Amino acid sequence: ESGGSAKRSGLSVKKSEKVKMKKYTFAVVGALGNVGTEMRNILETSDLPIGNLILMDLAQNAAKKVSWRSNEYTVIEAKAESFTGVDIAIMSAGAVASLELSPEAVKRGCVVIDNSTAFRMAPEHPLVILEVNADALENHRGIIANPNCSTIQMLVVLKPIHDKYCIKRVIVNTYQAVSGSGQAAVEELRSQIRAFANGEEMLASVYPHQIAFNVLPQIDVFLESGYSKEEMKMILETAKILDPKIKMTATTVRVPVMTGHSESLNIETEKPFEVEEIKTLMEESPGIVLQDDPGKNVYPLAINAAGKDAVFVGRIRRDFSAENTLNMWCASDNLRKGAALNTIQIAQEIVKRNLVRVQ
């Protein structure tokens, strides 16, 4: 299955076209975090033309040692002058750090691919998913934004359906893993499970309530509208990346899963469809693996998506309550396709298209 997912992604970081070109200096910013670690792991097996790798993190993590491709690297502090000589910086250090550092990196001739919320909705910076809107990379101004993890996996699925049947409306409910909140949330879930097993009190600090054996209908803060920021991210990012005419509503939920976001999608289209046509379309679309045999209990599971590159899709069925409407379920690794993998695929594409600004 993992081999299949890499093959089906169409943008594998393990075996892409070999193109003779210069080697570049890459930087991973936030290199010791959850996503940063995943970025390093993916880069290690990629065929990107990396001549030099620079690992950056918070000042307190400077001087820590990291092994990469059998060599030892020393983490340095992420500050403006650290980007001198860097060609491509992959940022996963949070919005505050990115707002401060990304413009400084661009001044020094670096292209920044940013995983935070800092530049996602800025009209001058492209918000990119390779399977959806790769051409948006053309004419970038040095900063390219990586979408929200839940948006990425959803739009990989919606893009081929929209191209063929024209989507009118989407209702999405997400079931998101704790790793999306960072390592502290992962440790909180683990500690609560241990406390439960030992008959001790389960303490919550990362989340407002206990997450173990629970479901929290809140991701990020609530807005005056009653929607959470995470829900609005999905709505606004879909408009920017895919089509502002698509009507969408979202409910985002945190579940006690370590890695792998799941989503329930209800999709209304302009044009009529047959369910088997949708299944075939999913099978043929890049970045998607169809897992849809409910009679044999085959459908996407977060636990199986973890560590894989693809978005897994199943439970495809007609919604009999509305015309030209279908239901489906998808799951994907939020740290890989939802974050690290997508940024590295963007890096591959800008190298391939010769869009790297070099000093």
mmCIF file of C-alpha atoms in Angstrom:
data_model
loop_
_atom_site.group_PDB
_atom_site.id
_atom_site.type_symbol
_atom_site.label_atom_id
_atom_site.label_comp_id
_atom_site.label_asym_id
_atom_site.label_seq_id
_atom_site.Cartn_x
_atom_site.Cartn_y
_atom_site.Cartn_z
ATOM 1 C CA GLU A 1 0.000 0.000 0.000
ATOM 2 C CA SER A 2 2.778 2.433 0.855
ATOM 3 C CA GLY A 3 4.440 1.680 -2.456
ATOM 4 C CA GLY A 4 1.111 2.231 -4.158
ATOM 5 C CA SER A 5 0.608 5.545 -2.432
ATOM 6 C CA ALA A 6 4.002 6.785 -3.516
ATOM 7 C CA LYS A 7 3.301 5.695 -7.073
ATOM 8 C CA ARG A 8 -0.174 7.230 -7.102
ATOM 9 C CA SER A 9 0.949 10.542 -5.627
ATOM 10 C CA GLY A 10 2.423 11.472 -8.989
ATOM 11 C CA LEU A 11 4.861 13.680 -7.098
ATOM 12 C CA SER A 12 6.934 11.121 -5.230
ATOM 13 C CA VAL A 13 9.880 12.554 -3.384
ATOM 14 C CA LYS A 14 11.716 9.256 -3.723
ATOM 15 C CA LYS A 15 11.895 8.865 -7.477
ATOM 16 C CA SER A 16 11.179 11.856 -9.653
ATOM 17 C CA GLU A 17 12.681 12.816 -12.979
ATOM 18 C CA LYS A 18 16.415 13.267 -12.895
ATOM 19 C CA VAL A 19 17.238 16.701 -14.219
ATOM 20 C CA LYS A 20 20.801 17.946 -14.476
ATOM 21 C CA MET A 21 20.938 21.178 -12.583
ATOM 22 C CA LYS A 22 22.970 22.966 -9.963
ATOM 23 C CA LYS A 23 22.809 21.950 -6.336
ATOM 24 C CA TYR A 24 21.085 24.249 -3.879
ATOM 25 C CA THR A 25 21.479 25.185 -0.258
ATOM 26 C CA PHE A 26 18.344 24.181 1.658
ATOM 27 C CA ALA A 27 17.317 25.265 5.139
ATOM 28 C CA VAL A 28 14.746 23.654 7.418
ATOM 29 C CA VAL A 29 13.475 26.183 9.956
ATOM 30 C CA GLY A 30 11.846 24.688 13.043
ATOM 31 C CA ALA A 31 13.912 21.605 12.279
ATOM 32 C CA LEU A 32 13.347 19.904 15.654
ATOM 33 C CA GLY A 33 9.548 20.222 15.795
ATOM 34 C CA ASN A 34 6.999 17.581 14.736
ATOM 35 C CA VAL A 35 6.715 18.859 11.160
ATOM 36 C CA GLY A 36 10.361 19.880 10.940
ATOM 37 C CA THR A 37 11.421 16.373 11.879
ATOM 38 C CA GLU A 38 9.124 14.944 9.209
ATOM 39 C CA MET A 39 10.607 17.399 6.702
ATOM 40 C CA ARG A 40 14.114 16.189 7.504
ATOM 41 C CA ASN A 41 13.014 12.568 7.134
ATOM 42 C CA ILE A 42 11.429 13.184 3.721
ATOM 43 C CA LEU A 43 14.363 15.253 2.478
ATOM 44 C CA GLU A 44 16.728 12.454 3.479
ATOM 45 C CA THR A 45 15.282 10.113 0.842
ATOM 46 C CA SER A 46 14.398 12.752 -1.746
ATOM 47 C CA ASP A 47 16.336 13.368 -4.946
ATOM 48 C CA LEU A 48 16.213 17.133 -4.624
ATOM 49 C CA PRO A 49 19.564 18.648 -5.648
ATOM 50 C CA ILE A 50 20.657 19.488 -2.095
ATOM 51 C CA GLY A 51 24.254 20.668 -2.010
ATOM 52 C CA ASN A 52 24.101 21.872 1.571
ATOM 53 C CA LEU A 53 21.561 21.530 4.377
ATOM 54 C CA ILE A 54 21.175 24.071 7.183
ATOM 55 C CA LEU A 55 19.004 23.253 10.190
ATOM 56 C CA MET A 56 17.549 26.134 12.209
ATOM 57 C CA ASP A 57 15.464 26.287 15.358
ATOM 58 C CA LEU A 58 14.894 28.321 18.515
ATOM 59 C CA ALA A 59 17.923 29.798 20.273
ATOM 60 C CA GLN A 60 17.626 27.265 23.112
ATOM 61 C CA ASN A 61 17.935 24.423 20.607
ATOM 62 C CA ALA A 62 21.013 25.829 18.890
ATOM 63 C CA ALA A 63 24.088 23.551 19.030
ATOM 64 C CA LYS A 64 21.979 20.389 19.208
ATOM 65 C CA LYS A 65 23.203 17.634 16.894
ATOM 66 C CA VAL A 66 21.107 15.896 14.229
ATOM 67 C CA SER A 67 22.063 12.971 11.992
ATOM 68 C CA TRP A 68 21.094 13.301 8.322
ATOM 69 C CA ARG A 69 22.322 11.107 5.458
ATOM 70 C CA SER A 70 24.941 9.580 7.765
ATOM 71 C CA ASN A 71 26.403 12.990 8.617
ATOM 72 C CA GLU A 72 26.073 15.003 11.799
ATOM 73 C CA TYR A 73 24.596 18.488 11.543
ATOM 74 C CA THR A 74 24.576 21.211 14.186
ATOM 75 C CA VAL A 75 21.348 23.146 14.617
ATOM 76 C CA ILE A 76 21.787 26.930 14.482
ATOM 77 C CA GLU A 77 19.553 29.730 15.727
ATOM 78 C CA ALA A 78 17.006 30.992 13.218
ATOM 79 C CA LYS A 79 17.742 34.681 12.689
ATOM 80 C CA ALA A 80 17.934 36.998 9.695
ATOM 81 C CA GLU A 81 21.631 36.548 8.952
ATOM 82 C CA SER A 82 21.256 32.752 9.098
ATOM 83 C CA PHE A 83 19.635 32.863 5.651
ATOM 84 C CA THR A 84 22.658 34.309 3.872
ATOM 85 C CA GLY A 85 23.533 31.904 1.076
ATOM 86 C CA VAL A 86 20.329 29.849 1.457
ATOM 87 C CA ASP A 87 18.440 29.165 -1.789
ATOM 88 C CA ILE A 88 15.287 27.488 -0.444
ATOM 89 C CA ALA A 89 14.010 27.680 3.135
ATOM 90 C CA ILE A 90 11.265 25.352 4.303
ATOM 91 C CA MET A 91 9.657 27.037 7.291
ATOM 92 C CA SER A 92 7.737 25.378 10.095
ATOM 93 C CA ALA A 93 8.414 27.720 12.974
ATOM 94 C CA GLY A 94 5.001 29.325 13.499
ATOM 95 C CA ALA A 95 3.422 32.506 12.156
ATOM 96 C CA VAL A 96 5.200 34.977 14.463
ATOM 97 C CA ALA A 97 8.652 33.691 13.528
ATOM 98 C CA SER A 98 7.749 33.475 9.857
ATOM 99 C CA LEU A 99 6.442 37.041 9.691
ATOM 100 C CA GLU A 100 9.747 38.202 11.120
ATOM 101 C CA LEU A 101 12.155 35.917 9.270
ATOM 102 C CA SER A 102 10.615 35.221 5.853
ATOM 103 C CA PRO A 103 10.963 38.773 4.441
ATOM 104 C CA GLU A 104 14.556 38.848 5.717
ATOM 105 C CA ALA A 105 15.254 35.549 3.973
ATOM 106 C CA VAL A 106 13.787 36.848 0.703
ATOM 107 C CA LYS A 107 15.993 39.962 0.928
ATOM 108 C CA ARG A 108 18.953 37.591 0.956
ATOM 109 C CA GLY A 109 17.867 35.849 -2.253
ATOM 110 C CA CYS A 110 16.058 32.929 -0.622
ATOM 111 C CA VAL A 111 12.724 31.396 -1.649
ATOM 112 C CA VAL A 112 10.608 30.621 1.421
ATOM 113 C CA ILE A 113 8.012 27.841 1.550
ATOM 114 C CA ASP A 114 6.080 28.579 4.720
ATOM 115 C CA ASN A 115 3.947 26.107 6.655
ATOM 116 C CA SER A 116 2.368 28.636 9.038
ATOM 117 C CA THR A 117 -0.728 30.822 8.726
ATOM 118 C CA ALA A 118 1.407 33.944 8.195
ATOM 119 C CA PHE A 119 1.001 34.382 4.432
ATOM 120 C CA ARG A 120 -1.801 32.010 3.438
ATOM 121 C CA MET A 121 -4.424 34.646 2.775
ATOM 122 C CA ALA A 122 -2.073 37.351 1.488
ATOM 123 C CA PRO A 123 -3.176 37.904 -2.139
ATOM 124 C CA GLU A 124 0.397 38.505 -3.314
ATOM 125 C CA HIS A 125 1.629 35.091 -2.104
ATOM 126 C CA PRO A 126 0.512 31.839 -3.752
ATOM 127 C CA LEU A 127 -1.158 29.177 -1.597
ATOM 128 C CA VAL A 128 -0.241 25.918 -3.276
ATOM 129 C CA ILE A 129 -1.158 22.238 -3.433
ATOM 130 C CA LEU A 130 0.742 20.615 -6.288
ATOM 131 C CA GLU A 131 -2.151 18.408 -7.416
ATOM 132 C CA VAL A 132 -4.522 21.383 -7.408
ATOM 133 C CA ASN A 133 -2.864 24.659 -8.476
ATOM 134 C CA ALA A 134 0.820 24.163 -9.272
ATOM 135 C CA ASP A 135 0.739 26.967 -11.868
ATOM 136 C CA ALA A 136 0.194 29.461 -9.051
ATOM 137 C CA LEU A 137 3.934 29.113 -8.384
ATOM 138 C CA GLU A 138 4.719 31.124 -11.483
ATOM 139 C CA ASN A 139 5.509 34.759 -10.694
ATOM 140 C CA HIS A 140 5.845 34.123 -6.971
ATOM 141 C CA ARG A 141 7.491 36.936 -4.983
ATOM 142 C CA GLY A 142 9.785 34.788 -2.880
ATOM 143 C CA ILE A 143 7.245 33.494 -0.359
ATOM 144 C CA ILE A 144 5.001 30.500 -1.066
ATOM 145 C CA ALA A 145 2.425 29.461 1.518
ATOM 146 C CA ASN A 146 1.551 25.881 2.420
ATOM 147 C CA PRO A 147 -2.177 25.439 3.178
ATOM 148 C CA ASN A 148 -3.742 24.121 6.354
ATOM 149 C CA CYS A 149 -3.383 20.354 6.776
ATOM 150 C CA SER A 150 -7.128 19.647 6.678
ATOM 151 C CA THR A 151 -7.546 21.849 3.596
ATOM 152 C CA ILE A 152 -4.785 20.054 1.691
ATOM 153 C CA GLN A 153 -6.228 16.554 1.906
ATOM 154 C CA MET A 154 -9.741 17.814 1.168
ATOM 155 C CA LEU A 155 -8.757 19.758 -1.939
ATOM 156 C CA VAL A 156 -6.679 16.897 -3.372
ATOM 157 C CA VAL A 157 -10.006 15.018 -3.404
ATOM 158 C CA LEU A 158 -12.243 17.899 -4.515
ATOM 159 C CA LYS A 159 -10.089 19.114 -7.421
ATOM 160 C CA PRO A 160 -10.793 16.258 -9.904
ATOM 161 C CA ILE A 161 -14.483 16.238 -8.969
ATOM 162 C CA HIS A 162 -14.748 19.994 -9.478
ATOM 163 C CA ASP A 163 -12.948 19.807 -12.842
ATOM 164 C CA LYS A 164 -15.376 17.211 -14.179
ATOM 165 C CA TYR A 165 -18.676 17.858 -12.408
ATOM 166 C CA CYS A 166 -18.399 21.459 -11.064
ATOM 167 C CA ILE A 167 -18.873 21.514 -7.295
ATOM 168 C CA LYS A 168 -21.605 23.810 -5.946
ATOM 169 C CA ARG A 169 -21.425 23.138 -2.217
ATOM 170 C CA VAL A 170 -19.377 21.165 0.324
ATOM 171 C CA ILE A 171 -20.150 20.202 3.913
ATOM 172 C CA VAL A 172 -17.008 18.948 5.656
ATOM 173 C CA ASN A 173 -16.583 17.478 9.116
ATOM 174 C CA THR A 174 -13.031 16.780 10.233
ATOM 175 C CA TYR A 175 -11.660 14.361 12.827
ATOM 176 C CA GLN A 176 -8.156 15.665 13.472
ATOM 177 C CA ALA A 177 -5.219 14.043 15.224
ATOM 178 C CA VAL A 178 -3.494 15.606 18.225
ATOM 179 C CA SER A 179 -0.139 15.811 16.396
ATOM 180 C CA GLY A 180 -1.665 18.752 14.539
ATOM 181 C CA SER A 181 -1.313 20.696 17.800
ATOM 182 C CA GLY A 182 2.371 19.846 18.228
ATOM 183 C CA GLN A 183 4.450 17.513 20.364
ATOM 184 C CA ALA A 184 3.024 18.822 23.646
ATOM 185 C CA ALA A 185 -0.449 17.637 22.585
ATOM 186 C CA VAL A 186 0.886 14.203 21.664
ATOM 187 C CA GLU A 187 2.495 13.944 25.100
ATOM 188 C CA GLU A 188 -0.715 15.125 26.771
ATOM 189 C CA LEU A 189 -2.725 12.345 25.133
ATOM 190 C CA ARG A 190 -0.101 9.775 26.114
ATOM 191 C CA SER A 191 0.040 10.997 29.709
ATOM 192 C CA GLN A 192 -3.765 10.942 30.014
ATOM 193 C CA ILE A 193 -3.883 7.369 28.712
ATOM 194 C CA ARG A 194 -1.196 6.352 31.221
ATOM 195 C CA ALA A 195 -3.070 8.146 34.020
ATOM 196 C CA PHE A 196 -6.301 6.339 33.090
ATOM 197 C CA ALA A 197 -4.518 2.971 33.106
ATOM 198 C CA ASN A 198 -3.108 3.725 36.562
ATOM 199 C CA GLY A 199 -6.388 5.035 37.954
ATOM 200 C CA GLU A 200 -5.005 8.554 38.279
ATOM 201 C CA GLU A 201 -6.501 11.931 37.413
ATOM 202 C CA MET A 202 -6.184 12.893 33.740
ATOM 203 C CA LEU A 203 -4.846 16.455 33.568
ATOM 204 C CA ALA A 204 -5.391 18.813 30.609
ATOM 205 C CA SER A 205 -3.233 21.812 29.738
ATOM 206 C CA VAL A 206 -2.817 21.874 25.951
ATOM 207 C CA TYR A 207 -6.542 21.432 25.353
ATOM 208 C CA PRO A 208 -9.379 22.978 27.394
ATOM 209 C CA HIS A 209 -10.730 19.496 28.192
ATOM 210 C CA GLN A 210 -9.473 15.939 28.477
ATOM 211 C CA ILE A 211 -8.692 14.576 25.004
ATOM 212 C CA ALA A 212 -8.174 10.899 25.888
ATOM 213 C CA PHE A 213 -11.394 8.906 25.274
ATOM 214 C CA ASN A 214 -13.087 12.145 24.256
ATOM 215 C CA VAL A 215 -14.002 14.257 21.220
ATOM 216 C CA LEU A 216 -13.552 18.035 21.213
ATOM 217 C CA PRO A 217 -15.627 20.067 18.731
ATOM 218 C CA GLN A 218 -13.046 22.848 18.830
ATOM 219 C CA ILE A 219 -9.840 23.419 16.902
ATOM 220 C CA ASP A 220 -8.245 26.828 17.487
ATOM 221 C CA VAL A 221 -10.232 29.719 18.990
ATOM 222 C CA PHE A 222 -13.859 30.575 18.315
ATOM 223 C CA LEU A 223 -14.820 33.677 16.347
ATOM 224 C CA GLU A 224 -17.836 35.943 16.788
ATOM 225 C CA SER A 225 -19.635 34.008 14.064
ATOM 226 C CA GLY A 226 -19.500 30.847 16.196
ATOM 227 C CA TYR A 227 -17.089 29.194 13.767
ATOM 228 C CA SER A 228 -13.590 28.283 14.890
ATOM 229 C CA LYS A 229 -10.507 29.685 13.164
ATOM 230 C CA GLU A 230 -9.734 26.207 11.797
ATOM 231 C CA GLU A 231 -13.159 26.022 10.170
ATOM 232 C CA MET A 232 -12.717 29.420 8.567
ATOM 233 C CA LYS A 233 -9.244 28.460 7.334
ATOM 234 C CA MET A 234 -10.767 25.589 5.349
ATOM 235 C CA ILE A 235 -13.474 27.816 3.892
ATOM 236 C CA LEU A 236 -11.220 30.748 2.956
ATOM 237 C CA GLU A 237 -8.338 28.625 1.683
ATOM 238 C CA THR A 238 -10.683 26.635 -0.571
ATOM 239 C CA ALA A 239 -11.883 29.886 -2.105
ATOM 240 C CA LYS A 240 -8.314 31.041 -2.772
ATOM 241 C CA ILE A 241 -6.935 27.733 -4.052
ATOM 242 C CA LEU A 242 -9.814 26.065 -5.886
ATOM 243 C CA ASP A 243 -12.840 28.285 -6.574
ATOM 244 C CA PRO A 244 -14.452 31.168 -4.635
ATOM 245 C CA LYS A 245 -17.858 30.185 -6.066
ATOM 246 C CA ILE A 246 -17.961 26.935 -4.080
ATOM 247 C CA LYS A 247 -20.215 27.292 -1.039
ATOM 248 C CA MET A 248 -18.755 25.565 1.994
ATOM 249 C CA THR A 249 -19.392 24.973 5.664
ATOM 250 C CA ALA A 250 -17.122 23.141 8.084
ATOM 251 C CA THR A 251 -17.064 21.612 11.556
ATOM 252 C CA THR A 252 -13.577 20.723 12.781
ATOM 253 C CA VAL A 253 -13.148 18.229 15.602
ATOM 254 C CA ARG A 254 -10.148 17.011 17.616
ATOM 255 C CA VAL A 255 -10.066 13.271 18.309
ATOM 256 C CA PRO A 256 -7.732 11.090 20.432
ATOM 257 C CA VAL A 257 -5.633 9.907 17.482
ATOM 258 C CA MET A 258 -1.863 10.465 17.373
ATOM 259 C CA THR A 259 -1.373 10.985 13.621
ATOM 260 C CA GLY A 260 -3.743 11.088 10.645
ATOM 261 C CA HIS A 261 -6.665 13.394 9.977
ATOM 262 C CA SER A 262 -9.987 11.981 8.749
ATOM 263 C CA GLU A 263 -12.756 13.902 6.993
ATOM 264 C CA SER A 264 -16.371 13.314 6.071
ATOM 265 C CA LEU A 265 -17.273 15.129 2.847
ATOM 266 C CA ASN A 266 -20.739 15.874 1.474
ATOM 267 C CA ILE A 267 -20.366 17.240 -2.064
ATOM 268 C CA GLU A 268 -23.075 18.743 -4.282
ATOM 269 C CA THR A 269 -22.270 19.114 -7.985
ATOM 270 C CA GLU A 270 -23.777 21.024 -10.906
ATOM 271 C CA LYS A 271 -23.562 18.046 -13.258
ATOM 272 C CA PRO A 272 -25.025 14.596 -12.619
ATOM 273 C CA PHE A 273 -22.685 11.696 -11.902
ATOM 274 C CA GLU A 274 -22.638 7.964 -11.359
ATOM 275 C CA VAL A 275 -20.999 6.670 -8.185
ATOM 276 C CA GLU A 276 -18.800 4.284 -10.160
ATOM 277 C CA GLU A 277 -17.607 7.230 -12.253
ATOM 278 C CA ILE A 278 -16.507 9.013 -9.077
ATOM 279 C CA LYS A 279 -14.650 5.914 -7.890
ATOM 280 C CA THR A 280 -12.857 5.604 -11.220
ATOM 281 C CA LEU A 281 -12.006 9.300 -11.121
ATOM 282 C CA MET A 282 -10.496 8.896 -7.657
ATOM 283 C CA GLU A 283 -8.436 5.916 -8.826
ATOM 284 C CA GLU A 284 -7.042 7.904 -11.743
ATOM 285 C CA SER A 285 -6.287 11.144 -9.872
ATOM 286 C CA PRO A 286 -2.782 12.000 -8.595
ATOM 287 C CA GLY A 287 -2.173 11.865 -4.869
ATOM 288 C CA ILE A 288 -5.209 9.644 -4.163
ATOM 289 C CA VAL A 289 -5.535 5.958 -3.281
ATOM 290 C CA LEU A 290 -9.043 4.456 -3.423
ATOM 291 C CA GLN A 291 -9.931 2.155 -0.516
ATOM 292 C CA ASP A 292 -13.597 1.411 -1.009
ATOM 293 C CA ASP A 293 -14.868 -2.110 -0.404
ATOM 294 C CA PRO A 294 -17.223 -1.795 2.591
ATOM 295 C CA GLY A 295 -18.389 -5.403 2.219
ATOM 296 C CA LYS A 296 -14.877 -6.428 3.250
ATOM 297 C CA ASN A 297 -14.506 -3.602 5.803
ATOM 298 C CA VAL A 298 -12.107 -1.752 3.504
ATOM 299 C CA TYR A 299 -12.170 2.018 3.940
ATOM 300 C CA PRO A 300 -9.618 4.705 4.878
ATOM 301 C CA LEU A 301 -8.295 4.604 8.432
ATOM 302 C CA ALA A 302 -6.108 7.217 10.076
ATOM 303 C CA ILE A 303 -3.890 4.515 11.559
ATOM 304 C CA ASN A 304 -3.156 3.157 8.072
ATOM 305 C CA ALA A 305 -2.655 6.597 6.521
ATOM 306 C CA ALA A 306 0.054 7.484 9.052
ATOM 307 C CA GLY A 307 3.469 7.398 7.426
ATOM 308 C CA LYS A 308 2.042 7.364 3.879
ATOM 309 C CA ASP A 309 2.106 10.063 1.194
ATOM 310 C CA ALA A 310 -1.348 9.718 -0.352
ATOM 311 C CA VAL A 311 -4.846 10.851 0.538
ATOM 312 C CA PHE A 312 -6.941 7.709 1.006
ATOM 313 C CA VAL A 313 -10.580 7.857 -0.125
ATOM 314 C CA GLY A 314 -13.542 5.531 0.440
ATOM 315 C CA ARG A 315 -17.175 5.167 1.611
ATOM 316 C CA ILE A 316 -18.186 6.826 -1.688
ATOM 317 C CA ARG A 317 -21.965 6.773 -1.999
ATOM 318 C CA ARG A 318 -24.844 8.842 -3.288
ATOM 319 C CA ASP A 319 -26.616 11.202 -0.898
ATOM 320 C CA PHE A 320 -30.255 10.367 -1.585
ATOM 321 C CA SER A 321 -31.491 13.441 0.294
ATOM 322 C CA ALA A 322 -30.259 15.923 -2.331
ATOM 323 C CA GLU A 323 -29.835 15.984 -6.106
ATOM 324 C CA ASN A 324 -26.329 15.456 -7.569
ATOM 325 C CA THR A 325 -24.823 14.971 -4.117
ATOM 326 C CA LEU A 326 -22.413 12.371 -2.766
ATOM 327 C CA ASN A 327 -20.782 11.389 0.505
ATOM 328 C CA MET A 328 -17.224 10.192 0.969
ATOM 329 C CA TRP A 329 -14.581 9.673 3.644
ATOM 330 C CA CYS A 330 -10.883 10.464 3.397
ATOM 331 C CA ALA A 331 -7.834 10.062 5.620
ATOM 332 C CA SER A 332 -4.266 11.346 5.317
ATOM 333 C CA ASP A 333 -1.122 11.799 7.383
ATOM 334 C CA ASN A 334 -1.388 15.394 8.623
ATOM 335 C CA LEU A 335 2.365 15.661 9.207
ATOM 336 C CA ARG A 336 3.255 14.411 5.708
ATOM 337 C CA LYS A 337 0.825 15.411 2.934
ATOM 338 C CA GLY A 338 -0.819 17.817 5.366
ATOM 339 C CA ALA A 339 2.449 19.648 6.003
ATOM 340 C CA ALA A 340 5.993 18.391 5.368
ATOM 341 C CA LEU A 341 5.455 16.449 2.148
ATOM 342 C CA ASN A 342 3.460 19.219 0.482
ATOM 343 C CA THR A 343 6.167 21.809 1.212
ATOM 344 C CA ILE A 344 8.850 19.540 -0.218
ATOM 345 C CA GLN A 345 6.740 18.823 -3.300
ATOM 346 C CA ILE A 346 6.528 22.601 -3.766
ATOM 347 C CA ALA A 347 10.319 22.774 -3.478
ATOM 348 C CA GLN A 348 10.626 20.051 -6.124
ATOM 349 C CA GLU A 349 8.330 21.954 -8.443
ATOM 350 C CA ILE A 350 10.098 25.301 -8.145
ATOM 351 C CA VAL A 351 13.413 23.560 -8.857
ATOM 352 C CA LYS A 352 11.868 21.758 -11.830
ATOM 353 C CA ARG A 353 10.396 24.999 -13.179
ATOM 354 C CA ASN A 354 13.596 26.925 -12.479
ATOM 355 C CA LEU A 355 11.776 29.312 -10.164
ATOM 356 C CA VAL A 356 14.500 29.370 -7.521
ATOM 357 C CA ARG A 357 15.894 32.806 -6.908
ATOM 358 C CA VAL A 358 19.611 32.369 -6.374
ATOM 359 C CA GLN A 359 21.954 35.097 -5.177
#
